[in-house]
Tab-separated table of C-alpha atoms in Angstrom:
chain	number	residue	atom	x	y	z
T	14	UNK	CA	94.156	-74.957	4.466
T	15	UNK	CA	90.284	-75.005	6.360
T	16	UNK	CA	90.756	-73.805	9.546
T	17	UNK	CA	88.773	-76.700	12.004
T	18	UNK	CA	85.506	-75.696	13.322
T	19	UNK	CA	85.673	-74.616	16.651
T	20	UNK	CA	83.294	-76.044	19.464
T	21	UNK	CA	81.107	-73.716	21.078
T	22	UNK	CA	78.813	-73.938	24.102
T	23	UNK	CA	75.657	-73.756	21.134
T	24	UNK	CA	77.347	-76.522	19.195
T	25	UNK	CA	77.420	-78.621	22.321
T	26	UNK	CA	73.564	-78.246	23.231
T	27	UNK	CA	72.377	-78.969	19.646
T	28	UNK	CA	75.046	-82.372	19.922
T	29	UNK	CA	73.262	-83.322	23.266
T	30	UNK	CA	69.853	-82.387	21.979
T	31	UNK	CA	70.244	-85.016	18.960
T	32	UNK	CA	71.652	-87.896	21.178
T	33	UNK	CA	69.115	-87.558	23.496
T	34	UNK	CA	65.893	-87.276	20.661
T	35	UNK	CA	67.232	-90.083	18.542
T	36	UNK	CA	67.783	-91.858	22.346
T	37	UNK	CA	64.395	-91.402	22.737
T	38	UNK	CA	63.278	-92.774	19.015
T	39	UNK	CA	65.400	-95.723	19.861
T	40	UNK	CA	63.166	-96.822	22.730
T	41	UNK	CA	59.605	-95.730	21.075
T	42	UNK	CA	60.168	-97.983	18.704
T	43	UNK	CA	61.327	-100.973	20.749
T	44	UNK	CA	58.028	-101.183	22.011
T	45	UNK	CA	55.836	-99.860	19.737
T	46	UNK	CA	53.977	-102.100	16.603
T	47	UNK	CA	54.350	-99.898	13.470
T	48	UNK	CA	51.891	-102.063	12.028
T	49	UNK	CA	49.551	-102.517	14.482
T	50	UNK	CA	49.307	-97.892	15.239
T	51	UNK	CA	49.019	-97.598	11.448
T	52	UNK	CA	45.621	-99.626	11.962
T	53	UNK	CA	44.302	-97.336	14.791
T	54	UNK	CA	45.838	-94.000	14.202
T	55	UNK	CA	44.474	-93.934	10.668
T	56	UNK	CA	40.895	-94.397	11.573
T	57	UNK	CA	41.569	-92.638	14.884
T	58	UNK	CA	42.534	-89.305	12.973
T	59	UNK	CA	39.750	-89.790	10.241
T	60	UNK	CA	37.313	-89.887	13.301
T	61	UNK	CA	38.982	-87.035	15.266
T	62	UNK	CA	38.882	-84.488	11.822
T	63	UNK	CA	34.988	-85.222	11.644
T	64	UNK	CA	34.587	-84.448	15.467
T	65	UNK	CA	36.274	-81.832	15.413
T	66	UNK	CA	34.441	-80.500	12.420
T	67	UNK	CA	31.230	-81.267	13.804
T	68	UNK	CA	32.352	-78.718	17.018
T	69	UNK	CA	32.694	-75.866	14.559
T	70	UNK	CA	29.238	-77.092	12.069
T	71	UNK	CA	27.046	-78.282	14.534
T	72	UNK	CA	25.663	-77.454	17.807
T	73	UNK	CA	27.986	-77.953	20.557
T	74	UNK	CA	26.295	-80.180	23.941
T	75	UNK	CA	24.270	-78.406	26.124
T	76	UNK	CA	26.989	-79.670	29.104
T	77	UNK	CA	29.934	-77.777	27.147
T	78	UNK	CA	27.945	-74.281	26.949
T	79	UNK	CA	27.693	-74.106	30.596
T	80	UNK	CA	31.491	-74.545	31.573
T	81	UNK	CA	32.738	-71.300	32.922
T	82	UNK	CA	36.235	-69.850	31.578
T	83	UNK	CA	37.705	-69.816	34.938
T	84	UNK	CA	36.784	-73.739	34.774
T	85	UNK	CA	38.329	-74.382	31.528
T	86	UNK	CA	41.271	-72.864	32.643
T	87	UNK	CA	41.425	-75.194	35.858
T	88	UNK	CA	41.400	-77.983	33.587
T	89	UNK	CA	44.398	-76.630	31.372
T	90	UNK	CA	46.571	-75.893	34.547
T	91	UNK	CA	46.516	-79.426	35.134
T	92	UNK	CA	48.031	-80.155	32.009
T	93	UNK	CA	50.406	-77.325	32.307
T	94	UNK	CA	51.941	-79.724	35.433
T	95	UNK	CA	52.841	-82.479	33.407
T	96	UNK	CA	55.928	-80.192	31.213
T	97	UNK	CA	59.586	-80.076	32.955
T	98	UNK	CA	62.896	-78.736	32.056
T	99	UNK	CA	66.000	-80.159	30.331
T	100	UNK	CA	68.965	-78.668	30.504
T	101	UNK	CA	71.166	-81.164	28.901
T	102	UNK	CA	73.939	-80.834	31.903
T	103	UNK	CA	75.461	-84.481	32.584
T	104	UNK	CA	77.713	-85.408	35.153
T	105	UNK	CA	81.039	-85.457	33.496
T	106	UNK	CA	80.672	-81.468	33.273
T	107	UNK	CA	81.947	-81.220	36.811
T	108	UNK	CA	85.552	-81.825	35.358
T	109	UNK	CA	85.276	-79.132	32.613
T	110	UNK	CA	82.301	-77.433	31.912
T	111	UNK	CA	81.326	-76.132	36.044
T	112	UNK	CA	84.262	-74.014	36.200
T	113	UNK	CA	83.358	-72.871	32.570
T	114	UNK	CA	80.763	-70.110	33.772
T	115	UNK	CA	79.789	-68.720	30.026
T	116	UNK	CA	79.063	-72.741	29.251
T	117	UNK	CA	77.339	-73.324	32.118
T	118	UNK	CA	75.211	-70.194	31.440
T	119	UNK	CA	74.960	-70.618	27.504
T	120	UNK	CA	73.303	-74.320	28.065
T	121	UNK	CA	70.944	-73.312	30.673
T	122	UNK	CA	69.876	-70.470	28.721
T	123	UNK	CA	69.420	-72.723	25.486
T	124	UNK	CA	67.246	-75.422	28.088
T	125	UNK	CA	65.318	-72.977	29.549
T	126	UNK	CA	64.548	-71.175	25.730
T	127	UNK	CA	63.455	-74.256	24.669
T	128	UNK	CA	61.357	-75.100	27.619
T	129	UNK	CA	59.640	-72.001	26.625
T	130	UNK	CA	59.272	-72.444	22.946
T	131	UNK	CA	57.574	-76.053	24.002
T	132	UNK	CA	55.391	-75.226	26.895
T	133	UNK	CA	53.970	-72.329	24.237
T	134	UNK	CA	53.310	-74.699	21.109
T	135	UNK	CA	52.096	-77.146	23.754
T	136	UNK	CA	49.437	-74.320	24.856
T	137	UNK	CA	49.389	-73.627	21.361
T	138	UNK	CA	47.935	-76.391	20.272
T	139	UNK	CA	45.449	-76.880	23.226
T	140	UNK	CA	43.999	-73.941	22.681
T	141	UNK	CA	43.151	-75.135	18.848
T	142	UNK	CA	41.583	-77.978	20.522
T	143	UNK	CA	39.348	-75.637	22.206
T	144	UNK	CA	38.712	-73.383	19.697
T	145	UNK	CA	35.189	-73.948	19.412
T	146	UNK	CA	34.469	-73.195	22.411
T	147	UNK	CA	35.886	-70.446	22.956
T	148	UNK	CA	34.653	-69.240	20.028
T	149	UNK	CA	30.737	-70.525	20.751
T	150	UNK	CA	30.272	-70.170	24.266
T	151	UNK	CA	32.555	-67.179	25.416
T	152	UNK	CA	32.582	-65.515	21.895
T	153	UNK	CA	35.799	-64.497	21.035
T	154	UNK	CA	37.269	-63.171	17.657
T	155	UNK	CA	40.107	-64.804	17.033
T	156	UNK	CA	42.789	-62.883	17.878
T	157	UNK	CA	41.361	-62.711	21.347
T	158	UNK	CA	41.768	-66.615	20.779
T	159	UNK	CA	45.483	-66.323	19.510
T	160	UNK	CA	46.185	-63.881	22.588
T	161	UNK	CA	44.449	-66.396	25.369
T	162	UNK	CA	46.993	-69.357	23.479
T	163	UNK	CA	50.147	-66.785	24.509
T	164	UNK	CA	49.173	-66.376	27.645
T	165	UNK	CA	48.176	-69.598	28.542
T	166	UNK	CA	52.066	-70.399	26.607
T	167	UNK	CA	53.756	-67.863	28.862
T	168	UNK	CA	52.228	-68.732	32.323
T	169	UNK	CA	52.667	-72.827	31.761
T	170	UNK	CA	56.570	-71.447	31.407
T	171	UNK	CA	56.956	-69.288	34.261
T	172	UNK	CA	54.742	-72.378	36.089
T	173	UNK	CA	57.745	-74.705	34.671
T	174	UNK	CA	60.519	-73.139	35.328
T	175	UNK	CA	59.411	-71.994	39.203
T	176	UNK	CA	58.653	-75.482	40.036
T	177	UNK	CA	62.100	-76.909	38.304
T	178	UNK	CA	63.766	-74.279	40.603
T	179	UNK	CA	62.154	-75.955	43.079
T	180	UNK	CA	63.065	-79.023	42.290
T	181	UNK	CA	67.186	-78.257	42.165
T	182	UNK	CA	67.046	-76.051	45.042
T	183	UNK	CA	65.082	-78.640	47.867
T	184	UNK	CA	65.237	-82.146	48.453
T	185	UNK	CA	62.751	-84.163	51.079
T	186	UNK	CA	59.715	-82.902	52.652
T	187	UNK	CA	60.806	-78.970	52.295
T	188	UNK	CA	60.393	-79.839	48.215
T	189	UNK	CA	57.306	-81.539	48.393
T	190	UNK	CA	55.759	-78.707	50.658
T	191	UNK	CA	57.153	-76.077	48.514
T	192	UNK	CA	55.897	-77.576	45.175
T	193	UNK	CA	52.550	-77.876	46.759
T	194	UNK	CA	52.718	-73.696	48.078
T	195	UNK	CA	53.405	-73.409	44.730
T	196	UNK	CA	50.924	-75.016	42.358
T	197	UNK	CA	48.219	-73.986	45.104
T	198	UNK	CA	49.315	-70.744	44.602
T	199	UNK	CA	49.732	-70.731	40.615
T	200	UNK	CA	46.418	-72.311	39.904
T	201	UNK	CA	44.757	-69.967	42.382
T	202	UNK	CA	46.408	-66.625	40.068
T	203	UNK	CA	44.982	-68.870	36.985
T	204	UNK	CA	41.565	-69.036	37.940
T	205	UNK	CA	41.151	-65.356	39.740
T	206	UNK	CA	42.675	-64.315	36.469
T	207	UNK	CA	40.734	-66.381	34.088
T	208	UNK	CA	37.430	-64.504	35.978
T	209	UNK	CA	38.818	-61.209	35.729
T	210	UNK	CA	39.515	-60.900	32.201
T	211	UNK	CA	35.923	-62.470	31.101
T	212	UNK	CA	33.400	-60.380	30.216
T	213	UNK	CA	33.986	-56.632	28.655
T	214	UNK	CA	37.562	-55.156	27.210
T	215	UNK	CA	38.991	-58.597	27.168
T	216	UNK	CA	41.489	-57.935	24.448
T	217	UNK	CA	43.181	-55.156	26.632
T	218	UNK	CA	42.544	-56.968	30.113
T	219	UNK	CA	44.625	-60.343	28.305
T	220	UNK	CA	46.960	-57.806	26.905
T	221	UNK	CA	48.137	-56.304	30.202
T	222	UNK	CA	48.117	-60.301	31.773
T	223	UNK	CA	50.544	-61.604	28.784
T	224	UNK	CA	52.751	-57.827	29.793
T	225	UNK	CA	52.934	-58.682	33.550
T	226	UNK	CA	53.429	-62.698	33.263
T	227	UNK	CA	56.567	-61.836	30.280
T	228	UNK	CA	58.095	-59.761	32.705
T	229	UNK	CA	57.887	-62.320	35.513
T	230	UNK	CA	58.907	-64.953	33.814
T	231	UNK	CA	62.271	-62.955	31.998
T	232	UNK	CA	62.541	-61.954	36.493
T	233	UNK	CA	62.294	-66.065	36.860
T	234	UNK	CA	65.158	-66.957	33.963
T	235	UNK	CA	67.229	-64.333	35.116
T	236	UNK	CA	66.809	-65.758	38.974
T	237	UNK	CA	67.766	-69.421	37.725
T	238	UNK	CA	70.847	-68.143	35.824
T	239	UNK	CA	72.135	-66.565	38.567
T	240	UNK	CA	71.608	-69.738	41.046
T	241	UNK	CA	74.664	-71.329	42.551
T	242	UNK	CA	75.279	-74.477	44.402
T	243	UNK	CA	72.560	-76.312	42.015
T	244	UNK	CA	74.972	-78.519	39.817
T	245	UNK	CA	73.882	-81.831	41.642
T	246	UNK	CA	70.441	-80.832	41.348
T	247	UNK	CA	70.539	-79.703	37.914
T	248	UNK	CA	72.256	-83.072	36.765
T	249	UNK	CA	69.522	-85.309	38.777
T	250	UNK	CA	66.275	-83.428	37.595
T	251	UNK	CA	68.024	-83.687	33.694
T	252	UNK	CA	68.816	-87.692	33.920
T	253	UNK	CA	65.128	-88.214	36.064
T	254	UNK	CA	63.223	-85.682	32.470
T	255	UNK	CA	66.053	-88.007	30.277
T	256	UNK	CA	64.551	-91.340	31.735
T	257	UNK	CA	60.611	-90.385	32.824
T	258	UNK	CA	59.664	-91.736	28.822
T	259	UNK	CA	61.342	-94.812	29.013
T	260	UNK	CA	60.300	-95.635	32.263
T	261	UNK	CA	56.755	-95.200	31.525
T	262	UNK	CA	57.251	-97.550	28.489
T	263	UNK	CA	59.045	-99.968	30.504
T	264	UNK	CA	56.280	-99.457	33.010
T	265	UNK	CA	53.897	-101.214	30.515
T	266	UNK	CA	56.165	-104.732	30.553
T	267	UNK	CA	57.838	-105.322	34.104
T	268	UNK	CA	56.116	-104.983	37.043
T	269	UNK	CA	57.671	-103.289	39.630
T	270	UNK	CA	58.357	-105.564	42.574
T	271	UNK	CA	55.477	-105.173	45.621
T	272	UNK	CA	56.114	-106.102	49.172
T	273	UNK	CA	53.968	-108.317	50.801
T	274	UNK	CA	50.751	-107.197	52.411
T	275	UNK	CA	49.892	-108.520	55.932
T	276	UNK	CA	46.410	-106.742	55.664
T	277	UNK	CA	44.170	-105.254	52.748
T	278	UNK	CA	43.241	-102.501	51.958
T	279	UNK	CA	39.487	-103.530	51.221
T	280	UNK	CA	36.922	-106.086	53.587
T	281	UNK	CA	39.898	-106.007	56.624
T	282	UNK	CA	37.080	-107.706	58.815
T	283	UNK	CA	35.033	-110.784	57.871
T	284	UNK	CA	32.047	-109.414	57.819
T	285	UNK	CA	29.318	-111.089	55.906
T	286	UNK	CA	27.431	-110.173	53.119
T	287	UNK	CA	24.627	-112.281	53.029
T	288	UNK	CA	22.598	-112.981	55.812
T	289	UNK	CA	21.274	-116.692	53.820
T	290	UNK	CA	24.464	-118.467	54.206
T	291	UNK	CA	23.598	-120.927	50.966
T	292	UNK	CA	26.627	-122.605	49.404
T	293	UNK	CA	25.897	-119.778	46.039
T	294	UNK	CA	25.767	-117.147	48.486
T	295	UNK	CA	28.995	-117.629	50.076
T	296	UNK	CA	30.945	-118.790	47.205
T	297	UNK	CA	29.857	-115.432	45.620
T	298	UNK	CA	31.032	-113.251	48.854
T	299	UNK	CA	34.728	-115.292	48.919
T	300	UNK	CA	34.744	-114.212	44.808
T	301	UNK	CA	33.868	-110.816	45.456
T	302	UNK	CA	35.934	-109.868	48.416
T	303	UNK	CA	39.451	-111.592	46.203
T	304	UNK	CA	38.214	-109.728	43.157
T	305	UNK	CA	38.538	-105.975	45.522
T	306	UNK	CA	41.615	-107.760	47.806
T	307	UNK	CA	43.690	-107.713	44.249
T	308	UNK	CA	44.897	-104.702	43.246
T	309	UNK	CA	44.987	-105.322	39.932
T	310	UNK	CA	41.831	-106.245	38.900
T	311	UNK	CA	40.500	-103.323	41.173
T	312	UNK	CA	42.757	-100.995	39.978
T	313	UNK	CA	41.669	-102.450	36.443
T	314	UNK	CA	37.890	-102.025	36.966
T	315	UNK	CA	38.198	-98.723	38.519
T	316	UNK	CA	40.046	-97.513	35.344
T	317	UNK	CA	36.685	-99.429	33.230
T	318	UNK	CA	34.662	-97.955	35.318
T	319	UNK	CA	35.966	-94.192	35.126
T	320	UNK	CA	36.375	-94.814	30.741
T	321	UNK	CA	33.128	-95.891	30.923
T	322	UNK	CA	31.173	-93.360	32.655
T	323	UNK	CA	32.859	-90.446	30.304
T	324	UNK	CA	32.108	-92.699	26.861
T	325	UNK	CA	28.405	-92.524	27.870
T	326	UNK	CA	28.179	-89.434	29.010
T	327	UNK	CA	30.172	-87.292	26.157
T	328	UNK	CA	28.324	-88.847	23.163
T	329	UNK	CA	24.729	-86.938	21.937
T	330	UNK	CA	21.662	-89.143	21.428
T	331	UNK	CA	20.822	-91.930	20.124
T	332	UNK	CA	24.957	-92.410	20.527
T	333	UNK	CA	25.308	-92.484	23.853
T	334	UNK	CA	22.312	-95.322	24.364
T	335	UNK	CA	23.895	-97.566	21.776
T	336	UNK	CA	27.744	-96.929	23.732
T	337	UNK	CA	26.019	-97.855	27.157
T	338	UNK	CA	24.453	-101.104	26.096
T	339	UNK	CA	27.858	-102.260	24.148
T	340	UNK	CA	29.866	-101.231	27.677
T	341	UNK	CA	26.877	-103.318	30.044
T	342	UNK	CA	27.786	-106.273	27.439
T	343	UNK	CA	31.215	-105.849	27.617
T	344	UNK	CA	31.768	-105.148	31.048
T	345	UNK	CA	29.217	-109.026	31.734
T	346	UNK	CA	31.705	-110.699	29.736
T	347	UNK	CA	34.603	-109.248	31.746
T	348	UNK	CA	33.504	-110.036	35.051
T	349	UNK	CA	32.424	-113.431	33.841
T	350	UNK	CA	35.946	-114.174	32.598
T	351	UNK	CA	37.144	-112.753	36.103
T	352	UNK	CA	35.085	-115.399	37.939
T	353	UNK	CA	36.398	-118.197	35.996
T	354	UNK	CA	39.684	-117.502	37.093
T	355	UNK	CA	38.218	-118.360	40.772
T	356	UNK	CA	36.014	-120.620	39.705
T	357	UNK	CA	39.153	-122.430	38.226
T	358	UNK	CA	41.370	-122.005	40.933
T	359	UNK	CA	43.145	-124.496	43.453
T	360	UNK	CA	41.037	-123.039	46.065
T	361	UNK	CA	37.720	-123.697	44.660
T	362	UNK	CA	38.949	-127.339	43.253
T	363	UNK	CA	39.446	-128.329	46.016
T	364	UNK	CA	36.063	-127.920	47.428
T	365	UNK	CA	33.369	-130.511	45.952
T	366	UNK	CA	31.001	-127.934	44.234
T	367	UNK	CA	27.156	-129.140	42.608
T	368	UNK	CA	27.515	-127.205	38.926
T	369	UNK	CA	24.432	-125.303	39.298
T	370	UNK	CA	25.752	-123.614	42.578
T	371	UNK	CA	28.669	-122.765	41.185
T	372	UNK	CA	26.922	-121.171	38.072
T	373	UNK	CA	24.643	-119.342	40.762
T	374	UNK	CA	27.649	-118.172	42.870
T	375	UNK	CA	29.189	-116.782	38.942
T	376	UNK	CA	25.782	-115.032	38.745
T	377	UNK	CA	25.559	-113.619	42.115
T	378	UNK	CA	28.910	-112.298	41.838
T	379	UNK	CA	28.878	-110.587	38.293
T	380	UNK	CA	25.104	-108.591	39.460
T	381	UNK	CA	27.277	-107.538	42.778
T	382	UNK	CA	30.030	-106.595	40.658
T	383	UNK	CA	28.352	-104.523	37.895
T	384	UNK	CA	24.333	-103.319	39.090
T	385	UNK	CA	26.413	-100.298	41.109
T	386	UNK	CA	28.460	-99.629	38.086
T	387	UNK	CA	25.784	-99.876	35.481
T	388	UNK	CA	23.447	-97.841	37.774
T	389	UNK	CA	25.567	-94.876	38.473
T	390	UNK	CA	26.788	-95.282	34.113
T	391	UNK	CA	22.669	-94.755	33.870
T	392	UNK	CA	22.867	-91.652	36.120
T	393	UNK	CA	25.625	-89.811	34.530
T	394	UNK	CA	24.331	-90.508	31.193
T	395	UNK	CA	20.829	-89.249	31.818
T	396	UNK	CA	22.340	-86.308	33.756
T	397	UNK	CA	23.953	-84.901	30.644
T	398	UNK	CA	21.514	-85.692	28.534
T	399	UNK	CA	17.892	-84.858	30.168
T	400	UNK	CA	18.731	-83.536	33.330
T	401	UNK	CA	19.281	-84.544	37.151
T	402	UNK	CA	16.029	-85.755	37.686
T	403	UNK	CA	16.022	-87.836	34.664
T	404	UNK	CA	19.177	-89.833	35.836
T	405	UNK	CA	17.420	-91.827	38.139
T	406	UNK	CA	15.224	-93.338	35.032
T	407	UNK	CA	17.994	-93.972	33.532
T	408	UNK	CA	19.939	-95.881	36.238
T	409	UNK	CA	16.859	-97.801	36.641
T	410	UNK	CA	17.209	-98.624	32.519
T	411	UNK	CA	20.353	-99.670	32.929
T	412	UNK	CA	20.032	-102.103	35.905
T	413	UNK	CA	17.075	-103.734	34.115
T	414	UNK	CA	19.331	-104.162	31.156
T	415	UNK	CA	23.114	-105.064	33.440
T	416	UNK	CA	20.800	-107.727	35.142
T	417	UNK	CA	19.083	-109.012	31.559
T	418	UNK	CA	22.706	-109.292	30.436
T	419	UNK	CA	24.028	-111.155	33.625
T	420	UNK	CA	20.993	-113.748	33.264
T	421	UNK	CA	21.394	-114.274	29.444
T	422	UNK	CA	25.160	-114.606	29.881
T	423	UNK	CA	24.767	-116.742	32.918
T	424	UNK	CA	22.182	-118.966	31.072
T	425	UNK	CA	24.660	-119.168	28.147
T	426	UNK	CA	27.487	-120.615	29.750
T	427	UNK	CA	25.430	-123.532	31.648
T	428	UNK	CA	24.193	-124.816	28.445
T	429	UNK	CA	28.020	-124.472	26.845
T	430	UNK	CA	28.941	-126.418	30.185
């Protein structure tokens, strides 16, 4: 007769781990289009295997050879903030599993292993994404390259786990000011270490780093196994890490409910724009002042804005010229398509408008809307690619070409009319 298999505290954790991954499969593909990714992550990868390429072949931008180490390493500790911990402890455990000590301890330890075997491939992989640089610009061999990925693995884990102590230990404004303390303090050790270990016996300097961060971090999972009192904590932080990818997904198709605003955040007090008060003129201020009172078209085209100042300034020459005249098109047909929805509106049919004024007022509005966009697009392009001085050329380039656009467009649409 087979003797049953009996349950373990391991057996358990890997039963919870598969729920809660084929949980999470469940809602990817609720809302994800097979067919429609298969279209753009093909070509996307294509395109990312000959950049990437091109980092190791070619010449790398002269922006990229002047970022410092310490830098770089700012810029990974902000991804190192976006990991967290999962435990796999639920609520029904109170009735069983909290008086079970060696459970208890066996699942944490399996959550807190895995947090570390994650937050290390994570750094793992970021690190091959940066490869080239390291390689070009600071010159390292690559197992200096293979050490900096383990010790960028091993302090994005101690980072982890100190602020998910935090996190189960405080609640109110004594977390929030601890959490803060904390990632000051942990990006501050980043950077000061970063600086130290550049330059001569790096190997040996990132050597004795990877020693002293192992042995705080084994200090750190030790700490957290001995912690007490932290079961309602522990079971809130694992259903809020459960939950935080299908309420970003979810995020994307219902709107979270806003209360109503008694005063804006933009143009409080009617001031005017314009000092000709022509009908064009202050059809064109009313248009502009909704389009910044609405906080989602302005959250909208400060997110346009932001894309489209780092897609002309990345690219080499003639690339980057060729992305900034598609985004000044672009961006003329967007803001066109945002006045129509005024210029369509209850508010505006109600007034008895001449068409030409209103076409002027569409005009108006779109140069007010996109010149300051387009100009400072101009500056950071020429900045990266001839220099600070050169921006200003630029800029001026680009506001000949934003307002050529706006008048083309504009004269468009009043013959379609």
């Amino acid at each position: 007769m087979v003797e049953p298999k009996r349950y373990t505290p391991h057996l358990l954790y890997q039963r919870r781990q598969r729920e809660h991954l084929r949980e999470q499969w469940r809602n990817f593909k609720l809302v994800v289009d097979w067919t429609v990714w298969l279209y753009l992550l093909i070509p996307g990868l294509l395109y990312f295997i000959g950049w990437y390429t091109s980092l190791w072949t070619k010449a790398l931008p002269a922006w990229a050879t002047s970022v410092p180490l310490p830098l770089l390493t700012g810029i990974i500790e902000l991804i190192i903030l976006t990991g967290g911990v999962l435990l796999f402890i639920e609520e029904a455990d109170v009735l069983f599993l909290k008086s079970r000590r060696v459970w208890m301890r066996t699942l944490m330890m399996r959550g807190l292993v895995r947090v570390t075997v994650l937050q290390l491939g994570k750094m793992i992989l970021i690190t091959a994404l940066v490869a080239p640089l390291l390689a070009h610009v600071y010159e390292m061999s690559l197992l200096q390259i293979v050490l900096t990925s383990i010790w960028l693995g091993t302090v994005a884990s101690l980072q982890v786990i100190a602020i998910h102590i935090i996190k189960v230990r405080y609640t109110g404004w004594r977390r929030w000011l601890s959490l803060t303390s904390l990632v000051i303090a942990m990006g501050w050790m980043i950077v000061r270490t970063s600086a130290w270990m550049s330059g001569d016996m790096y190997t040996w300097k990132i050597m004795l780093s990877i020693a002293a961060v192992l042995l705080l971090l084994i200090t750190m999972i030790q700490m957290r196994l001995r912690m007490k009192g932290t079961f309602e904590g522990d079971v809130r932080e694992d259903l809020r890490s459960r939950l935080r990818l299908t309420a970003l997904m979810l995020s994307q198709a219902v709107r979270k409910p806003k209360s109503p605003q008694t005063r804006t955040i933009v143009f409080r007090k009617p001031r005017k724009l314009f000092r000709k008060r022509s009908i064009p003129n202050r059809t064109a201020e009313i248009a502009f002042k909704a389009f910044f009172r609405n906080s989602e078209t302005l959250k909208l085209f400060l997110q346009l804005g932001g894309l489209s100042i780092a897609a002309v300034a990345l690219p080499p020459f003639p690339v980057n010229v060729i992305v900034c005249g598609l985004l000044v098109i672009m961006l003329t047909v967007m803001l066109y398509r945002a006045w129509d929805v005024l210029a369509t509106s209850e508010y505006v049919q109600l007034v008895t408008y001449d068409s030409a004024a209103l076409h002027e007022a569409g005009s108006i509005m779109v140069r007010m809307l996109l010149l300051p966009l387009i100009a400072l697009m101009g500056y950071i392009m020429g900045v990266f690619w001839l220099g600070w001085l050169s921006g200003f050329l630029t800029a001026a380039c680009t506001v000949a070409l934003g307002y050529g656009s706006v008048s083309v467009a504009g004269l468009i649409r009043q013959t379609r009319s």
